[in-house]
Amino acid sequence: MKKKLLTVLLAVVMVFGVFGLTACGAGTNPDEEYNYYGTKYSLEGDVKIEAATYQAVYRMFTTAGSFLLYVDSEGDGAASRFQAINTLAQEWDVTIYHFNPDLTGGYDTTVSANIIETLPATVAGSDIETVQKNLLAISNTKTIDSLKDESLWAIKGKAPTATLSEDEESATLVYNGSIAKMSDDKTSAAAVIASIATKKPSYAQYADGTNVNVPEAFNTSNINTMNLFADNRLHMYNDDGTDAFLDEKTDVYVTVANYAQFAHLMDNNDGYFAVFFGGTWCPNTQAIAMLTNDLAKDYGISKIYMFDPRLDNGVRAIWKATVEEAEDGTKSAVASMANSDYLASNLNSRNDDVNTLMLKNARTMLKNAKVSYEDDATIDELATLVLNNKATIAAYEKDGDKPYEDYANVTSVNDVKGILDNVYNYAHVYAKFLNKYLPASVYESEWNYGTTLTIGGEKYTKMCVPNIMMFNGEGEGVAKLVALAEAEYNYPNTSVEGTAENVEWINAVKAVFDTNPYAYYAPLPDAVEETEDTASDSGSSTSSGTTSGSTGGAAAGGC
C-alpha cells in the first residue's frame, strides 16, 4: 500500500489530527460520544477500560509482557465496580482490559457459556468445556474455583515451550504464562497493578512495598497494552509479526467482545457507525482488514466496531509442539505458532449445525445417564433411545440438580428432538440477534444468497463474513442498517493496488462510508521520495512523515 507524506498538510494534521479531516461543516458525529463502558456505566473522565475477547485473553497469557485484565460477568452492582476500576486505571494511567467470562456476554441466558463457573451436566460435552480447560491451561490455574469473577488479574505473559517425551517421538506444549496476582477486593486492587509495575529508584522510600497506593512510586510503563488488531494475519502493520501485540494502537478498530456488547451498541449509539463482522480466523478478513482501516482514515472515520459472531472468536490452537531432528540425529521439542484446528469449532453461532449439536447433546445425556448407544447412531435413533429410557434419563442427578427432567413427559421422537434442538444450541444466540437487529426484511447476504440456516424450526439468513455494515443510530429505536459490503477476496489480490479485487473492495467500502453524513473522502497526498529540495521547501530537516492512509488520490479541496 502507498504511504503518504505529510507535506503541506502537516501543520493541519498536527493541530487537528488525522481524524479531524472530515467534511467541512459536517459537525461532530454523535458516535464519538458512544463508548460501551462510559455510556453503560456513566464513567467520568477518560475511559481507561477496553473490551477483550477470549482470543485477546489467550494472547495475553502467551505473549511476553505484563497485562491487566478485569474479569466481570457484569451482574448486579456492575456500575459501581466499573466506576471503581476506571478510577483506579486513571490514577495509575494504565489500560485495564475487561473480559466477560460469559462468552455471550449474558445476551442469551438460555445457554450456558460462562467459562469460570462450574458447568452444568448438559454442557459437559460441549465446546464451552474445551474453552474452559484451555483457560485453565494458559493461566496455569488448576481449578475454576480459583478463578474469581469480579476480580482484577495481573498477567505475566510468556511464550509457550515444548517438552520432549521419553521415547523422543512426541512433544508436549507447556504454557508458561500465569496470573501473577489476583484481587476481588476493589479497595486494594492497586496491589495488583503494583505487582507488575517496577518501582522507580527515585522513590526508594516505597521500596518496602508498604504504600502501594502511590502510583508515582512505580513505573507503569512496564504494563503492556494488547492490540489484537496488530495480528500479522490481519496485515495491519508490523506485517512480519514482530512485537505485533505490544505495539501502540494506531488502527481505527474498536472491539465489540460479545453479543451483549453488540446489542448495547445497536440500542445506544446515537450516531452513524460502521461495524466490521469478521475475525483473525477468517482468511477474507485477513485480506481486507488493513485496506478497510486505511480507507476509514481517508474518510476521517475514527471508529469501526469489530464484531466476531463466533463465541470464542474462532481461537485456533496457534501454538503447537513438534519434534525436530538435527543432521546428527539429535531430537528436540520445539514450540511454534501456526494455524491448526479450531479450539472450539461448534462455537460458530452462524453454523447450520443444529443436527451436530443435537447429536452431541444426545450422546452426552445418554452417557451421563449410563444408557448405552452406538457411536454411529443417527439422531433419530438416539432420540428413540432417549424416548425409551426417559424415566432413567429424567431421574439423572448431579450436584443436587436434575438437568434432564424435562424429558420425563416426552411422548414422541419429535418431542425429544425439539428439546435437543433448543438446549445449549449456540446458533440460537445468532437467531435472537438477527430477529432484533438484522431481520430478513433488511438484511440478505449477496454472497450467501439462497443459503439459509434452520434454527428452532425457523429460517434465517446466513451472514457472510467478512462484511462491513453502516448503521444509523439517530432517532428512536435500534440503529438501522443503511449500507453493506461483503468480501470474498484473498490477500495477494487485495494487497496489490489496481487489481480487480483491490479496486472492487475500495469502491464497495467507499459506497458504504459515503452514507455517513459526518464523513468525507479526503485522503492525504501520495508519498513521494523526499529530496533535498522538497526537504528545504517544507522547512524541515526530517526525512519523512507518514499517515496511515493508503488508498491514494489527491487531497480534496473546498474547505
XYZ file of C-alpha atoms in Angstrom:
559
model
C 0.000 0.000 0.000
C 1.126 3.534 -0.642
C 2.449 5.602 2.203
C 1.598 9.268 2.365
C 3.846 12.210 3.000
C 2.851 14.955 5.408
C 3.960 17.996 3.496
C 1.590 20.923 3.070
C -0.985 19.266 5.337
C 1.492 18.551 8.134
C 0.513 21.605 10.125
C -3.173 20.801 9.702
C -2.687 17.256 10.956
C -0.578 18.430 13.887
C -3.368 20.743 15.001
C -6.449 18.706 14.208
C -5.165 15.133 13.916
C -5.758 12.719 11.069
C -9.241 12.041 12.366
C -10.137 15.730 12.195
C -10.042 15.722 8.392
C -13.778 15.346 7.955
C -16.306 17.210 5.869
C -16.335 20.948 6.432
C -19.393 21.946 8.382
C -20.478 18.356 8.750
C -20.482 18.655 12.517
C -19.472 16.110 15.113
C -20.753 12.598 14.695
C -22.731 11.615 17.833
C -20.987 8.255 17.513
C -17.912 9.935 19.013
C -19.814 10.167 22.296
C -20.502 6.446 22.400
C -18.254 4.220 24.482
C -19.626 0.946 25.798
C -18.273 1.294 29.328
C -18.606 5.055 29.545
C -22.185 5.005 28.255
C -23.456 1.964 30.135
C -21.807 2.674 33.466
C -21.730 6.503 33.422
C -17.944 6.685 33.768
C -16.472 10.126 34.330
C -13.380 11.440 32.543
C -11.233 9.292 30.297
C -12.417 5.726 29.932
C -9.361 3.554 30.556
C -11.172 0.232 30.191
C -11.119 -1.688 26.886
C -13.013 -4.823 25.921
C -11.107 -8.079 25.474
C -12.364 -11.101 23.593
C -11.322 -14.607 24.572
C -8.735 -14.532 21.801
C -7.181 -11.438 23.375
C -7.045 -13.219 26.744
C -5.337 -16.178 25.075
C -2.776 -13.830 23.551
C -2.114 -12.055 26.848
C -1.078 -15.296 28.504
C 1.004 -16.461 25.533
C 2.708 -13.163 24.628
C 5.729 -11.855 26.522
C 4.607 -8.899 28.612
C 2.553 -7.817 31.602
C -1.158 -7.127 31.254
C -4.050 -6.054 33.458
C -7.307 -7.953 32.995
C -10.530 -7.272 34.854
C -12.874 -10.277 34.780
C -16.527 -9.412 35.364
C -19.704 -11.065 34.072
C -21.496 -7.711 34.537
C -24.108 -8.895 37.008
C -25.765 -6.887 39.788
C -23.781 -3.891 41.011
C -21.603 -3.742 37.885
C -21.837 0.047 37.612
C -20.099 0.693 40.939
C -17.433 -1.900 40.173
C -16.597 -0.465 36.755
C -16.562 3.068 38.158
C -14.028 1.953 40.781
C -11.887 0.110 38.224
C -11.879 3.070 35.821
C -10.913 5.470 38.613
C -8.056 3.149 39.539
C -6.897 2.989 35.901
C -6.987 6.797 35.692
C -4.925 7.196 38.856
C -2.258 4.825 37.614
C -2.531 5.908 33.975
C -2.852 2.346 32.701
C -5.233 0.492 30.396
C -7.273 -2.217 32.074
C -8.877 -4.804 29.792
C -12.260 -6.262 30.607
C -13.199 -9.848 29.814
C -16.708 -11.141 30.331
C -16.332 -14.876 31.085
C -19.849 -15.496 29.774
C -18.962 -15.791 26.092
C -22.348 -14.398 25.015
C -21.937 -11.513 27.449
C -25.155 -12.628 29.119
C -27.082 -11.798 25.949
C -28.903 -15.125 25.990
C -29.383 -16.648 29.431
C -30.900 -19.829 27.992
C -27.433 -21.099 27.070
C -24.568 -21.795 29.443
C -21.364 -20.128 28.313
C -19.634 -18.816 31.456
C -16.195 -20.414 31.413
C -15.216 -19.594 35.005
C -18.263 -21.265 36.516
C -18.854 -24.932 37.185
C -20.728 -26.010 34.096
C -23.990 -27.991 34.333
C -24.001 -31.618 33.285
C -25.661 -30.831 29.975
C -22.661 -28.734 28.919
C -20.063 -31.368 29.750
C -19.685 -32.459 26.140
C -19.809 -29.036 24.544
C -17.045 -26.805 23.277
C -17.595 -24.453 26.215
C -15.827 -27.033 28.370
C -12.964 -27.090 25.854
C -12.514 -23.324 26.162
C -12.754 -23.568 29.939
C -9.976 -26.169 30.066
C -7.880 -24.029 27.732
C -8.231 -21.046 30.094
C -7.020 -23.192 32.972
C -4.051 -24.353 30.900
C -2.885 -20.968 29.586
C -3.251 -19.318 33.010
C -1.550 -22.208 34.839
C -4.591 -22.468 37.067
C -5.742 -25.814 38.428
C -9.415 -25.235 39.148
C -12.245 -22.978 38.090
C -12.979 -22.175 41.745
C -9.663 -20.326 41.979
C -10.571 -18.050 39.049
C -12.780 -15.453 40.652
C -15.419 -13.402 38.902
C -15.338 -9.639 39.525
C -11.577 -9.736 40.034
C -8.545 -7.905 38.660
C -5.743 -10.095 37.306
C -2.104 -9.160 36.841
C -0.994 -11.387 33.973
C 2.613 -12.323 33.299
C 2.551 -13.381 29.687
C 5.196 -15.663 28.240
C 5.513 -17.731 25.084
C 4.869 -21.468 25.485
C 7.653 -24.023 25.275
C 7.726 -27.705 24.380
C 8.988 -30.799 26.184
C 10.189 -33.995 24.533
C 8.697 -37.336 25.516
C 10.955 -40.044 26.931
C 10.807 -42.007 23.688
C 11.582 -38.775 21.773
C 8.687 -39.470 19.413
C 6.304 -36.744 20.579
C 6.315 -33.317 22.178
C 4.022 -31.638 24.706
C 3.154 -27.951 24.718
C 3.846 -26.182 28.010
C 2.118 -22.870 28.734
C 4.364 -20.509 30.698
C 2.059 -17.531 31.251
C 0.434 -17.107 34.645
C -1.626 -14.886 36.904
C 0.940 -13.006 38.983
C -1.668 -11.613 41.338
C -5.448 -11.559 41.561
C -7.719 -9.440 43.723
C -11.506 -9.368 44.042
C -11.318 -6.520 46.538
C -11.659 -3.258 44.612
C -10.332 -1.207 47.526
C -6.970 -2.988 47.373
C -6.844 -3.674 43.652
C -3.936 -1.227 43.354
C -1.777 -4.034 44.738
C -2.465 -5.978 41.558
C -1.101 -3.126 39.463
C 1.845 -2.684 41.802
C 2.726 -6.358 41.446
C 3.698 -5.874 37.803
C 4.885 -2.255 37.924
C 8.611 -1.906 38.600
C 9.436 0.525 41.407
C 11.408 3.615 40.416
C 14.761 4.102 42.173
C 13.879 7.722 42.884
C 11.081 6.506 45.111
C 13.260 4.263 47.259
C 11.226 5.214 50.300
C 8.476 2.953 48.971
C 10.821 0.039 48.287
C 9.379 -1.938 51.182
C 6.049 -2.021 49.326
C 4.061 -0.730 52.280
C 2.409 2.010 50.264
C 1.185 0.525 47.016
C -1.436 3.224 46.592
C 1.099 5.771 45.407
C 1.089 5.388 41.601
C 4.075 7.704 41.105
C 6.203 5.251 43.068
C 6.001 2.751 40.244
C 6.872 2.542 36.579
C 3.579 1.645 34.955
C 5.179 1.738 31.515
C 6.054 -1.890 32.245
C 2.356 -2.711 31.954
C 1.738 -3.579 28.324
C -1.202 -2.936 26.057
C -2.799 -5.654 23.973
C -3.515 -4.707 20.369
C -5.198 -7.741 18.881
C -5.654 -5.971 15.557
C -1.877 -5.890 15.144
C -2.119 -9.617 14.491
C 0.078 -10.060 11.451
C -2.601 -12.266 9.887
C -4.731 -9.130 9.578
C -1.914 -7.355 7.691
C -2.491 -4.239 9.758
C 1.124 -3.251 10.355
C 4.251 -4.986 11.658
C 3.464 -7.325 8.817
C 6.304 -9.649 9.773
C 4.649 -10.239 13.135
C 7.494 -8.868 15.284
C 6.277 -7.283 18.524
C 2.853 -7.126 16.913
C 0.887 -7.386 20.136
C 2.847 -4.812 22.102
C 2.774 -2.009 19.549
C 0.900 1.214 20.060
C -2.632 1.009 18.715
C -2.914 3.097 15.536
C -5.863 1.388 13.867
C -9.487 2.503 13.993
C -10.961 -0.770 15.200
C -12.862 -0.948 18.486
C -13.503 -4.368 19.991
C -17.094 -5.496 20.422
C -16.411 -8.523 22.588
C -19.741 -10.359 22.670
C -23.381 -10.316 21.655
C -24.425 -8.268 24.703
C -21.972 -5.500 23.793
C -23.232 -5.573 20.208
C -26.823 -5.215 21.436
C -25.803 -2.247 23.595
C -24.068 -0.646 20.608
C -27.184 -1.010 18.461
C -29.519 0.237 21.185
C -27.472 3.187 22.479
C -25.245 4.619 19.734
C -26.842 7.863 18.563
C -24.651 8.435 15.522
C -23.689 6.839 12.231
C -21.291 3.973 12.757
C -19.690 1.106 10.851
C -19.427 -2.484 12.069
C -16.892 -4.895 10.600
C -18.018 -8.504 11.029
C -15.033 -10.869 10.897
C -12.071 -12.264 12.780
C -8.441 -13.263 12.552
C -9.562 -16.832 11.822
C -11.195 -15.710 8.561
C -8.838 -15.528 5.537
C -11.048 -12.979 3.821
C -10.985 -10.743 6.908
C -7.217 -11.064 6.842
C -7.249 -9.820 3.256
C -9.249 -6.626 3.723
C -8.777 -5.521 7.344
C -5.871 -3.158 6.657
C -7.356 -1.775 3.430
C -10.650 -1.044 5.195
C -8.786 0.522 8.127
C -6.868 2.868 5.838
C -9.976 3.866 3.886
C -11.655 4.792 7.183
C -8.778 7.152 7.936
C -9.113 8.694 4.490
C -12.727 9.458 5.431
C -11.847 10.816 8.868
C -13.682 7.905 10.499
C -12.047 7.179 13.841
C -14.029 4.088 14.832
C -15.026 0.858 13.179
C -16.600 -1.606 15.575
C -15.157 -5.099 15.057
C -17.507 -7.942 15.944
C -16.856 -11.668 15.596
C -20.048 -13.787 15.630
C -18.078 -16.785 16.944
C -18.447 -17.027 20.706
C -14.744 -17.693 21.304
C -13.611 -15.533 18.342
C -12.549 -18.611 16.414
C -9.479 -19.167 18.581
C -7.206 -21.697 16.963
C -4.572 -23.793 18.675
C -1.976 -21.485 17.143
C 0.788 -22.753 19.436
C 1.872 -26.306 18.772
C 4.684 -28.593 19.894
C 6.632 -30.589 17.328
C 9.691 -32.829 17.267
C 12.623 -31.715 15.127
C 15.605 -33.859 14.227
C 19.049 -32.375 13.575
C 21.505 -33.697 10.995
C 23.353 -35.625 13.689
C 20.128 -37.386 14.660
C 19.587 -35.406 17.851
C 15.895 -34.708 18.509
C 14.430 -31.685 20.259
C 10.987 -30.344 21.095
C 10.040 -27.044 19.504
C 7.079 -24.763 20.228
C 5.944 -22.661 17.299
C 2.973 -20.582 16.165
C 0.872 -21.954 13.334
C -2.795 -22.134 12.467
C -4.256 -25.519 13.171
C -7.665 -26.833 14.179
C -10.162 -24.558 15.887
C -10.136 -24.786 19.644
C -13.942 -24.923 19.650
C -15.388 -25.180 16.155
C -19.017 -25.558 17.272
C -18.990 -22.117 18.905
C -19.515 -20.601 15.464
C -23.051 -19.379 16.070
C -23.594 -18.826 12.316
C -23.264 -22.508 11.519
C -26.235 -24.573 10.436
C -25.007 -27.238 12.802
C -28.220 -27.983 14.666
C -28.044 -31.677 13.804
C -24.429 -31.873 15.016
C -25.310 -30.187 18.276
C -28.341 -32.397 18.748
C -26.117 -35.460 18.323
C -23.615 -34.122 20.862
C -26.349 -33.250 23.356
C -27.997 -36.655 22.998
C -24.715 -38.553 23.398
C -23.742 -36.515 26.451
C -27.125 -37.087 28.050
C -27.138 -40.844 27.381
C -23.561 -41.152 28.641
C -24.372 -39.292 31.867
C -27.489 -41.419 32.449
C -25.463 -44.571 31.706
C -27.602 -45.608 28.754
C -25.615 -47.469 26.085
C -25.699 -46.271 22.471
C -23.873 -46.925 19.215
C -21.316 -44.299 18.181
C -22.627 -44.223 14.612
C -26.299 -43.943 15.610
C -28.340 -41.285 13.814
C -30.148 -38.515 15.638
C -33.484 -40.311 15.132
C -32.029 -43.500 16.589
C -30.620 -41.636 19.585
C -33.902 -39.770 20.087
C -35.741 -43.107 20.077
C -33.300 -44.394 22.707
C -33.983 -41.322 24.836
C -37.731 -41.826 24.479
C -37.483 -45.473 25.556
C -35.323 -44.577 28.567
C -36.958 -41.300 29.533
C -37.595 -42.291 33.163
C -33.942 -43.206 33.745
C -32.742 -40.061 31.999
C -35.147 -37.744 33.815
C -34.023 -39.215 37.157
C -30.313 -38.481 36.494
C -28.973 -36.186 39.183
C -25.770 -34.188 39.567
C -24.893 -31.803 42.377
C -28.489 -31.870 43.581
C -29.917 -30.937 40.181
C -31.851 -32.981 37.637
C -30.768 -31.405 34.336
C -32.824 -33.802 32.162
C -36.144 -33.858 33.993
C -37.846 -32.150 31.031
C -37.625 -35.471 29.200
C -39.991 -37.185 31.653
C -43.037 -36.091 29.675
C -41.905 -36.645 26.070
C -44.240 -38.819 24.016
C -42.546 -38.903 20.605
C -39.205 -38.759 18.856
C -40.058 -35.241 17.671
C -40.630 -34.173 21.289
C -37.123 -35.362 22.142
C -35.583 -33.628 19.127
C -37.427 -30.427 19.978
C -35.724 -30.280 23.389
C -32.333 -31.289 21.997
C -32.591 -28.542 19.379
C -33.080 -25.838 21.993
C -30.760 -26.814 24.835
C -27.306 -25.253 24.641
C -27.500 -24.650 20.916
C -25.402 -21.548 20.379
C -26.955 -20.958 16.959
C -29.976 -19.705 18.906
C -27.911 -16.723 20.082
C -27.343 -15.771 16.454
C -31.048 -16.248 15.690
C -32.043 -13.971 18.573
C -29.560 -11.360 17.354
C -30.896 -11.475 13.765
C -34.518 -11.307 14.881
C -33.984 -7.953 16.548
C -31.219 -6.235 14.601
C -30.939 -7.743 11.126
C -34.246 -9.356 10.169
C -34.690 -10.760 6.673
C -36.608 -7.642 5.660
C -33.436 -5.519 5.954
C -30.552 -7.951 5.552
C -29.863 -10.571 2.923
C -26.396 -11.824 2.121
C -25.342 -11.466 -1.501
C -22.500 -13.971 -1.218
C -24.643 -16.429 0.727
C -27.763 -15.716 -1.327
C -30.158 -18.619 -1.020
C -28.210 -20.125 1.873
C -30.373 -20.224 4.983
C -29.995 -21.638 8.474
C -32.756 -23.575 10.209
C -32.695 -22.645 13.883
C -35.524 -23.649 16.164
C -37.613 -24.504 13.126
C -37.227 -21.001 11.636
C -35.251 -19.965 8.549
C -32.508 -17.343 8.883
C -30.041 -15.617 6.590
C -26.517 -16.948 6.922
C -24.222 -13.968 7.330
C -21.241 -13.739 5.009
C -18.064 -12.932 6.937
C -16.322 -10.615 6.417
C -18.616 -7.736 5.735
C -18.879 -4.121 6.756
C -22.212 -2.500 7.573
C -23.106 1.141 8.141
C -25.815 1.840 10.712
C -27.785 4.972 11.516
C -28.368 5.216 15.260
C -30.096 8.596 15.164
C -33.761 8.793 16.088
C -35.843 6.396 18.125
C -35.347 2.657 18.426
C -32.447 0.472 17.422
C -29.884 1.509 14.816
C -30.951 0.934 11.204
C -28.845 -0.734 8.516
C -28.168 1.756 5.691
C -25.343 0.156 3.684
C -23.493 -3.140 3.330
C -20.425 -4.531 1.575
C -19.326 -8.191 1.634
C -15.970 -9.640 0.641
C -14.681 -12.979 -0.592
C -11.150 -11.930 -1.537
C -7.676 -13.117 -0.611
C -4.718 -11.034 0.479
C -2.463 -11.364 -2.590
C -5.232 -9.883 -4.748
C -6.417 -7.068 -2.491
C -2.896 -6.052 -1.411
C -1.787 -5.122 -4.928
C -3.019 -1.704 -5.945
C -5.023 -1.681 -9.142
C -6.053 -5.330 -9.222
C -9.735 -6.005 -9.862
C -10.277 -7.174 -6.282
C -8.417 -4.203 -4.812
C -10.444 -1.707 -6.845
C -13.717 -3.513 -6.232
C -13.311 -3.567 -2.458
C -12.190 0.067 -2.326
C -15.263 1.113 -4.286
C -17.550 -1.062 -2.180
C -16.248 0.371 1.102
C -16.348 3.927 -0.218
C -20.010 3.393 -1.105
C -20.635 2.315 2.496
C -18.668 5.193 4.021
C -20.373 7.690 1.711
C -23.651 7.004 3.529
C -22.160 8.518 6.702
C -23.117 12.213 6.603
C -20.322 13.030 9.059
C -17.563 11.562 6.882
C -15.863 12.938 3.781
C -13.347 11.330 1.471
C -10.231 13.482 1.793
C -7.096 11.339 1.507
C -3.696 12.855 2.078
C -1.328 13.261 -0.907
C 0.556 10.279 -2.266
C 4.021 9.697 -0.860
C 6.968 10.880 -2.884
C 10.668 10.322 -2.497
C 11.940 13.264 -0.493
C 14.891 15.160 -1.940
C 16.962 17.989 -0.558
C 14.716 20.403 -2.471
C 11.493 19.040 -1.016
C 13.035 18.968 2.438
C 14.043 22.617 2.204
C 10.650 23.577 0.753
C 8.895 22.083 3.730
C 11.280 23.828 6.099
C 12.005 20.569 7.882
C 15.166 18.567 8.317
C 13.293 15.336 8.958
C 13.397 12.672 6.281
C 9.705 11.922 6.020
C 6.370 11.765 7.744
C 3.592 9.312 7.124
C -0.026 8.717 7.941
C -1.949 5.514 7.927
C -3.944 6.323 4.786
C -3.250 4.065 1.861
C -5.737 4.480 -0.925
C -4.168 7.319 -2.888
C -5.944 10.182 -4.572
C -5.492 13.929 -4.423
C -6.380 15.952 -1.383
C -9.918 17.241 -1.572
C -10.293 20.998 -1.684
C -13.065 23.466 -0.954
C -12.664 23.568 2.845
